[in-house]
């Protein structure tokens, strides 16, 4: 995590943006958890230890800055309307547990014929990117016969 945080800090310096205490707390949380949290979940987790340092507005403003710098990715699960944030920037997909809400990264090849830059079937459409969301039951829920512990915040 230290190396990744150092890389993020260097990217901020190169862009002329300061690494504030709030930005560092947000990045540390994202690097540590990898849980695809919402801004509200990030705020709730950080606020417990630093109530005078972070407001929900501070979280949103800093997430916007980190997104603009290319240090975090904002995405929405289908039909959720809630922005989630991902520190893993490379192309990947998400496995979403319908029982506990856990979101895990799928790093393997997509079980789909869609390839960015390759024509899509007979349509001649050239996709730049695509997102796939796989819904099902995570291993913890399957093993427990029901709802596992909700995603840690």
XYZ file of C-alpha atoms in Angstrom:
153
model
C 0.000 0.000 0.000
C 2.834 2.426 0.814
C 4.248 2.175 -2.697
C 0.847 2.794 -4.266
C 0.165 5.729 -1.963
C 3.589 7.145 -2.794
C 2.802 6.812 -6.520
C -0.500 8.619 -5.987
C 1.260 11.366 -4.050
C 3.830 11.795 -6.834
C 1.068 11.964 -9.456
C -0.600 14.710 -7.437
C 2.641 16.690 -7.168
C 3.178 16.386 -10.945
C -0.308 17.798 -11.520
C 0.237 20.653 -9.075
C -2.253 19.259 -6.566
C -1.417 18.972 -2.874
C -1.678 15.712 -0.965
C -3.865 16.926 1.879
C -4.542 14.928 5.025
C -8.091 14.313 3.820
C -6.961 13.000 0.424
C -4.431 10.761 2.096
C -7.095 9.343 4.438
C -9.413 8.639 1.500
C -6.670 6.970 -0.550
C -5.468 4.917 2.421
C -9.010 3.703 3.007
C -9.498 2.781 -0.654
C -6.128 0.991 -0.865
C -6.791 -0.897 2.363
C -10.398 -1.955 1.787
C -10.734 -2.510 -1.980
C -14.468 -2.777 -1.243
C -15.817 -0.330 -3.850
C -17.362 1.989 -1.241
C -19.729 4.879 -1.795
C -18.794 8.379 -0.621
C -21.114 7.893 2.353
C -19.373 4.644 3.333
C -15.960 6.317 3.089
C -17.205 9.209 5.222
C -18.681 6.899 7.851
C -15.441 4.910 8.137
C -13.096 7.912 8.322
C -15.406 10.023 10.499
C -15.173 7.464 13.322
C -11.505 8.329 13.859
C -11.356 11.868 12.433
C -14.691 13.638 13.082
C -13.196 17.142 12.904
C -11.223 16.499 9.718
C -13.782 15.191 7.228
C -17.275 16.271 6.332
C -19.326 14.519 3.671
C -18.759 17.545 1.406
C -14.997 17.179 1.884
C -15.251 13.520 0.888
C -17.230 14.312 -2.284
C -14.927 17.191 -3.276
C -11.790 15.130 -2.766
C -13.203 12.104 -4.598
C -13.968 14.403 -7.543
C -10.378 15.696 -7.491
C -8.930 12.182 -7.239
C -11.161 11.079 -10.115
C -10.082 14.035 -12.281
C -6.443 13.136 -11.581
C -7.105 9.552 -12.672
C -6.313 8.112 -9.238
C -9.750 6.633 -8.572
C -12.534 5.427 -10.825
C -16.175 6.238 -10.229
C -18.765 3.702 -11.353
C -22.400 2.860 -10.807
C -23.861 -0.597 -10.377
C -26.847 -1.270 -12.595
C -30.063 0.207 -11.194
C -28.387 1.525 -8.036
C -27.987 5.262 -8.622
C -25.154 5.315 -6.052
C -21.626 6.195 -7.154
C -18.966 3.756 -5.991
C -15.225 4.299 -6.043
C -12.519 1.928 -7.166
C -8.777 2.255 -6.702
C -8.122 -0.520 -9.228
C -7.919 1.388 -12.504
C -7.157 -1.366 -15.015
C -9.989 -2.855 -17.033
C -11.938 -5.324 -14.933
C -15.485 -6.323 -14.113
C -17.469 -6.709 -10.923
C -19.058 -9.678 -9.200
C -22.011 -8.483 -7.113
C -23.492 -10.692 -4.396
C -27.266 -10.423 -4.282
C -27.291 -11.642 -0.674
C -24.819 -9.410 1.199
C -24.042 -6.729 -1.407
C -20.329 -7.523 -1.551
C -18.606 -6.321 -4.728
C -15.525 -8.216 -5.851
C -13.252 -7.618 -8.816
C -13.219 -10.077 -11.696
C -9.747 -9.830 -13.235
C -10.055 -12.761 -15.609
C -11.020 -12.497 -19.246
C -14.562 -11.386 -19.849
C -16.909 -14.170 -20.853
C -17.992 -12.040 -23.783
C -16.998 -11.492 -27.407
C -16.755 -7.710 -26.834
C -13.202 -6.476 -27.314
C -12.421 -2.741 -27.220
C -11.343 -1.549 -30.671
C -12.757 -4.590 -32.507
C -15.948 -4.204 -34.566
C -19.009 -5.470 -32.758
C -20.635 -8.124 -34.940
C -22.278 -6.897 -38.118
C -23.103 -3.523 -36.585
C -19.724 -1.957 -37.402
C -19.802 -0.392 -33.944
C -16.314 0.092 -32.475
C -16.541 -0.140 -28.677
C -14.043 1.895 -26.691
C -14.775 0.086 -23.456
C -17.453 -1.971 -21.812
C -18.490 -2.843 -18.320
C -19.901 -6.110 -17.197
C -21.592 -6.723 -13.890
C -22.013 -10.336 -12.845
C -24.688 -10.847 -10.193
C -24.929 -13.934 -8.050
C -23.979 -15.264 -4.623
C -20.514 -14.810 -3.118
C -18.657 -17.772 -1.644
C -19.218 -16.602 1.945
C -22.991 -16.462 1.475
C -23.045 -19.778 -0.379
C -21.043 -21.439 2.408
C -23.197 -19.977 5.183
C -26.447 -20.911 3.480
C -27.645 -17.347 3.482
C -26.540 -13.845 4.066
C -22.888 -13.484 5.069
C -21.601 -10.527 7.014
C -22.331 -7.322 5.125
C -19.463 -5.660 3.340
C -17.110 -4.016 5.848
C -17.182 -0.231 5.788
